[in-house]
């Protein structure tokens, strides 16, 4: 619960930081709602650029946070694991997303602690300006992404962008780092998923060979192998091993 409250506080504060940054682009003192009186006393209400920027920031903020955290790797590995077991929609999507979300909170807890200490608390205390607080909040996320991103992925997007290069990793802008980080997370997730798939494929091959040797070619091997895969996964405490392995992959 403490990590959940911290995440909600961080998200709300980041939204508050992004909103004034967008408002600064508008004219000072511009009202949020404009009321125009036409002929005959008819009134027309229209939203100003401030509200539009705020709505855009709030809409994109969840996607930005998900793509800049451990959520992508975790949810893909869990989805591949479900496919490898062959249990259909069990666990359902809601359960997988819940597991991925709370495991993301566990993995990102040190990053959120730094954001809370270095950016959220000073901003709420009024000791730093909005722009400085936003830069301080992005810093820990940027460091986390740099630790998880492969150098070749960063080099690929630097080449695509036509950039001359950077002296140190900290100089890489978010416009290059975020897609490179997402690409690295996809590659890592599929590598982990491949390793998870192998034991279940072996079970399917063994069951199919046994059924063929017994002349039961009309019987689906998946129907027989599914209980064995579930039993094996439960006996080895598979969920604990998988969740622990995914979490440890971010701290190596």
GROMACS .gro file of C-alpha atoms in nm:
model
  252
    1UNK     CA    1   0.000   0.000   0.000
    2UNK     CA    2   0.289   0.237   0.076
    3UNK     CA    3   0.435   0.185  -0.272
    4UNK     CA    4   0.091   0.229  -0.431
    5UNK     CA    5   0.033   0.558  -0.251
    6UNK     CA    6   0.381   0.673  -0.348
    7UNK     CA    7   0.316   0.592  -0.713
    8UNK     CA    8  -0.016   0.778  -0.711
    9UNK     CA    9   0.149   1.079  -0.546
   10UNK     CA   10   0.429   1.073  -0.804
   11UNK     CA   11   0.188   1.049  -1.097
   12UNK     CA   12  -0.029   1.333  -0.969
   13UNK     CA   13   0.275   1.550  -0.903
   14UNK     CA   14   0.418   1.481  -1.249
   15UNK     CA   15   0.083   1.579  -1.396
   16UNK     CA   16   0.095   1.897  -1.194
   17UNK     CA   17   0.448   1.963  -1.317
   18UNK     CA   18   0.358   1.902  -1.680
   19UNK     CA   19   0.047   2.114  -1.672
   20UNK     CA   20   0.210   2.444  -1.567
   21UNK     CA   21   0.490   2.381  -1.817
   22UNK     CA   22   0.228   2.372  -2.090
   23UNK     CA   23   0.043   2.671  -1.950
   24UNK     CA   24   0.362   2.873  -1.972
   25UNK     CA   25   0.330   2.851  -2.349
   26UNK     CA   26  -0.003   3.034  -2.334
   27UNK     CA   27  -0.053   3.400  -2.265
   28UNK     CA   28  -0.043   3.487  -1.893
   29UNK     CA   29  -0.378   3.534  -1.730
   30UNK     CA   30  -0.563   3.345  -2.003
   31UNK     CA   31  -0.888   3.205  -1.854
   32UNK     CA   32  -0.964   2.834  -1.872
   33UNK     CA   33  -1.312   2.887  -2.019
   34UNK     CA   34  -1.402   3.166  -2.260
   35UNK     CA   35  -1.759   3.292  -2.269
   36UNK     CA   36  -1.864   3.487  -2.578
   37UNK     CA   37  -2.193   3.670  -2.601
   38UNK     CA   38  -2.342   3.676  -2.947
   39UNK     CA   39  -2.636   3.850  -3.105
   40UNK     CA   40  -2.957   3.818  -2.913
   41UNK     CA   41  -2.778   3.747  -2.585
   42UNK     CA   42  -2.673   3.392  -2.681
   43UNK     CA   43  -2.361   3.274  -2.500
   44UNK     CA   44  -2.094   3.043  -2.642
   45UNK     CA   45  -1.853   2.854  -2.417
   46UNK     CA   46  -1.511   2.741  -2.543
   47UNK     CA   47  -1.207   2.581  -2.379
   48UNK     CA   48  -0.875   2.761  -2.392
   49UNK     CA   49  -0.536   2.620  -2.480
   50UNK     CA   50  -0.456   2.571  -2.110
   51UNK     CA   51  -0.726   2.309  -2.061
   52UNK     CA   52  -0.638   2.135  -2.386
   53UNK     CA   53  -0.272   2.107  -2.286
   54UNK     CA   54  -0.368   1.979  -1.941
   55UNK     CA   55  -0.600   1.716  -2.088
   56UNK     CA   56  -0.331   1.607  -2.333
   57UNK     CA   57  -0.071   1.578  -2.055
   58UNK     CA   58  -0.303   1.372  -1.835
   59UNK     CA   59  -0.392   1.145  -2.129
   60UNK     CA   60  -0.032   1.074  -2.225
   61UNK     CA   61   0.109   1.054  -1.873
   62UNK     CA   62   0.006   0.689  -1.801
   63UNK     CA   63   0.147   0.571  -2.135
   64UNK     CA   64   0.470   0.763  -2.079
   65UNK     CA   65   0.515   0.619  -1.730
   66UNK     CA   66   0.441   0.263  -1.846
   67UNK     CA   67   0.691   0.287  -2.132
   68UNK     CA   68   0.957   0.432  -1.902
   69UNK     CA   69   0.923   0.167  -1.629
   70UNK     CA   70   0.960  -0.209  -1.590
   71UNK     CA   71   0.598  -0.276  -1.691
   72UNK     CA   72   0.671  -0.364  -2.055
   73UNK     CA   73   0.914  -0.647  -1.980
   74UNK     CA   74   0.702  -0.791  -1.700
   75UNK     CA   75   0.370  -0.801  -1.882
   76UNK     CA   76   0.524  -0.955  -2.197
   77UNK     CA   77   0.699  -1.231  -1.999
   78UNK     CA   78   0.379  -1.316  -1.813
   79UNK     CA   79   0.183  -1.326  -2.140
   80UNK     CA   80   0.441  -1.558  -2.300
   81UNK     CA   81   0.434  -1.780  -1.991
   82UNK     CA   82   0.057  -1.815  -2.017
   83UNK     CA   83   0.093  -1.904  -2.384
   84UNK     CA   84   0.362  -2.162  -2.304
   85UNK     CA   85   0.146  -2.333  -2.044
   86UNK     CA   86  -0.137  -2.350  -2.296
   87UNK     CA   87  -0.411  -2.279  -2.042
   88UNK     CA   88  -0.601  -2.044  -2.274
   89UNK     CA   89  -0.714  -1.732  -2.092
   90UNK     CA   90  -0.607  -1.859  -1.750
   91UNK     CA   91  -0.490  -1.648  -1.571
   92UNK     CA   92  -0.717  -1.383  -1.727
   93UNK     CA   93  -0.583  -1.056  -1.862
   94UNK     CA   94  -0.694  -0.864  -1.555
   95UNK     CA   95  -0.488  -1.088  -1.328
   96UNK     CA   96  -0.180  -1.064  -1.549
   97UNK     CA   97  -0.206  -0.685  -1.566
   98UNK     CA   98  -0.249  -0.669  -1.189
   99UNK     CA   99   0.056  -0.888  -1.132
  100UNK     CA  100   0.258  -0.682  -1.379
  101UNK     CA  101   0.149  -0.354  -1.220
  102UNK     CA  102   0.232  -0.447  -0.861
  103UNK     CA  103   0.560  -0.614  -0.959
  104UNK     CA  104   0.641  -0.292  -1.144
  105UNK     CA  105   0.575  -0.100  -0.821
  106UNK     CA  106   0.814  -0.334  -0.641
  107UNK     CA  107   1.090  -0.295  -0.900
  108UNK     CA  108   1.046   0.081  -0.939
  109UNK     CA  109   1.019   0.152  -0.564
  110UNK     CA  110   1.380   0.283  -0.535
  111UNK     CA  111   1.326   0.509  -0.836
  112UNK     CA  112   1.000   0.644  -0.697
  113UNK     CA  113   1.171   0.704  -0.362
  114UNK     CA  114   1.433   0.918  -0.536
  115UNK     CA  115   1.168   1.109  -0.732
  116UNK     CA  116   0.975   1.171  -0.412
  117UNK     CA  117   1.280   1.296  -0.223
  118UNK     CA  118   1.452   1.491  -0.501
  119UNK     CA  119   1.154   1.638  -0.690
  120UNK     CA  120   0.812   1.587  -0.533
  121UNK     CA  121   0.885   1.704  -0.181
  122UNK     CA  122   1.088   2.013  -0.284
  123UNK     CA  123   0.819   2.108  -0.537
  124UNK     CA  124   0.540   2.073  -0.282
  125UNK     CA  125   0.744   2.273  -0.034
  126UNK     CA  126   0.790   2.547  -0.292
  127UNK     CA  127   1.170   2.539  -0.283
  128UNK     CA  128   1.213   2.460  -0.655
  129UNK     CA  129   1.044   2.591  -0.967
  130UNK     CA  130   0.826   2.381  -1.194
  131UNK     CA  131   1.086   2.337  -1.469
  132UNK     CA  132   1.360   2.242  -1.223
  133UNK     CA  133   1.129   1.998  -1.044
  134UNK     CA  134   1.039   1.833  -1.372
  135UNK     CA  135   1.406   1.786  -1.460
  136UNK     CA  136   1.476   1.642  -1.114
  137UNK     CA  137   1.183   1.401  -1.152
  138UNK     CA  138   1.299   1.278  -1.492
  139UNK     CA  139   1.655   1.220  -1.368
  140UNK     CA  140   1.595   0.895  -1.172
  141UNK     CA  141   1.377   0.752  -1.450
  142UNK     CA  142   1.646   0.836  -1.704
  143UNK     CA  143   1.913   0.667  -1.496
  144UNK     CA  144   1.695   0.357  -1.460
  145UNK     CA  145   1.639   0.338  -1.835
  146UNK     CA  146   2.010   0.384  -1.909
  147UNK     CA  147   2.094   0.091  -1.681
  148UNK     CA  148   1.847  -0.135  -1.865
  149UNK     CA  149   1.916  -0.020  -2.223
  150UNK     CA  150   2.173  -0.183  -2.448
  151UNK     CA  151   2.436   0.042  -2.600
  152UNK     CA  152   2.369  -0.091  -2.951
  153UNK     CA  153   2.004   0.007  -2.923
  154UNK     CA  154   2.099   0.361  -2.823
  155UNK     CA  155   2.353   0.370  -3.107
  156UNK     CA  156   2.086   0.260  -3.354
  157UNK     CA  157   1.848   0.542  -3.267
  158UNK     CA  158   2.134   0.793  -3.251
  159UNK     CA  159   2.222   0.693  -3.608
  160UNK     CA  160   1.860   0.714  -3.721
  161UNK     CA  161   1.824   1.059  -3.565
  162UNK     CA  162   2.141   1.176  -3.737
  163UNK     CA  163   2.296   1.289  -3.410
  164UNK     CA  164   2.675   1.329  -3.394
  165UNK     CA  165   2.687   1.130  -3.070
  166UNK     CA  166   2.721   1.205  -2.701
  167UNK     CA  167   3.018   1.221  -2.467
  168UNK     CA  168   2.846   1.029  -2.186
  169UNK     CA  169   2.523   0.829  -2.148
  170UNK     CA  170   2.363   1.097  -1.931
  171UNK     CA  171   2.366   1.334  -2.230
  172UNK     CA  172   2.132   1.112  -2.434
  173UNK     CA  173   1.795   1.292  -2.468
  174UNK     CA  174   1.467   1.123  -2.384
  175UNK     CA  175   1.359   1.138  -2.749
  176UNK     CA  176   1.633   0.880  -2.822
  177UNK     CA  177   1.648   0.700  -2.489
  178UNK     CA  178   1.280   0.608  -2.460
  179UNK     CA  179   1.252   0.416  -2.793
  180UNK     CA  180   1.591   0.254  -2.729
  181UNK     CA  181   1.476   0.150  -2.382
  182UNK     CA  182   1.151   0.006  -2.520
  183UNK     CA  183   1.344  -0.189  -2.783
  184UNK     CA  184   1.581  -0.332  -2.523
  185UNK     CA  185   1.290  -0.428  -2.298
  186UNK     CA  186   1.118  -0.611  -2.583
  187UNK     CA  187   1.435  -0.804  -2.664
  188UNK     CA  188   1.495  -0.897  -2.301
  189UNK     CA  189   1.134  -1.000  -2.250
  190UNK     CA  190   1.140  -1.230  -2.552
  191UNK     CA  191   1.469  -1.384  -2.441
  192UNK     CA  192   1.321  -1.465  -2.100
  193UNK     CA  193   1.004  -1.591  -2.266
  194UNK     CA  194   1.211  -1.822  -2.491
  195UNK     CA  195   1.378  -1.979  -2.188
  196UNK     CA  196   1.040  -2.027  -2.022
  197UNK     CA  197   0.896  -2.187  -2.334
  198UNK     CA  198   1.159  -2.464  -2.365
  199UNK     CA  199   1.050  -2.690  -2.072
  200UNK     CA  200   0.685  -2.680  -2.181
  201UNK     CA  201   0.777  -2.762  -2.542
  202UNK     CA  202   0.976  -3.062  -2.419
  203UNK     CA  203   0.672  -3.187  -2.228
  204UNK     CA  204   0.458  -3.149  -2.540
  205UNK     CA  205   0.713  -3.345  -2.747
  206UNK     CA  206   0.735  -3.626  -2.491
  207UNK     CA  207   0.358  -3.658  -2.465
  208UNK     CA  208   0.319  -3.650  -2.844
  209UNK     CA  209   0.585  -3.922  -2.886
  210UNK     CA  210   0.422  -4.145  -2.623
  211UNK     CA  211   0.078  -4.107  -2.780
  212UNK     CA  212   0.215  -4.182  -3.126
  213UNK     CA  213   0.398  -4.493  -3.001
  214UNK     CA  214   0.074  -4.614  -2.843
  215UNK     CA  215  -0.117  -4.559  -3.166
  216UNK     CA  216  -0.334  -4.282  -3.024
  217UNK     CA  217  -0.274  -4.042  -3.308
  218UNK     CA  218  -0.631  -3.912  -3.302
  219UNK     CA  219  -0.594  -3.791  -2.943
  220UNK     CA  220  -0.474  -3.432  -2.907
  221UNK     CA  221  -0.134  -3.417  -2.729
  222UNK     CA  222  -0.224  -3.077  -2.585
  223UNK     CA  223  -0.519  -3.228  -2.399
  224UNK     CA  224  -0.289  -3.475  -2.224
  225UNK     CA  225   0.014  -3.251  -2.172
  226UNK     CA  226  -0.176  -2.960  -2.016
  227UNK     CA  227  -0.233  -3.130  -1.676
  228UNK     CA  228   0.132  -3.240  -1.666
  229UNK     CA  229   0.254  -2.887  -1.743
  230UNK     CA  230   0.033  -2.737  -1.475
  231UNK     CA  231   0.139  -3.001  -1.222
  232UNK     CA  232   0.508  -2.948  -1.300
  233UNK     CA  233   0.473  -2.572  -1.279
  234UNK     CA  234   0.301  -2.594  -0.941
  235UNK     CA  235   0.544  -2.851  -0.797
  236UNK     CA  236   0.849  -2.637  -0.873
  237UNK     CA  237   0.674  -2.326  -0.734
  238UNK     CA  238   0.684  -2.174  -1.080
  239UNK     CA  239   0.507  -1.848  -1.008
  240UNK     CA  240   0.749  -1.758  -0.731
  241UNK     CA  241   1.047  -1.850  -0.948
  242UNK     CA  242   0.921  -1.653  -1.248
  243UNK     CA  243   0.826  -1.342  -1.051
  244UNK     CA  244   1.155  -1.351  -0.860
  245UNK     CA  245   1.359  -1.400  -1.177
  246UNK     CA  246   1.187  -1.109  -1.353
  247UNK     CA  247   1.246  -0.881  -1.054
  248UNK     CA  248   1.612  -0.987  -1.024
  249UNK     CA  249   1.670  -0.918  -1.394
  250UNK     CA  250   1.638  -0.544  -1.321
  251UNK     CA  251   1.896  -0.541  -1.043
  252UNK     CA  252   2.184  -0.726  -1.213
   0.00000   0.00000   0.00000
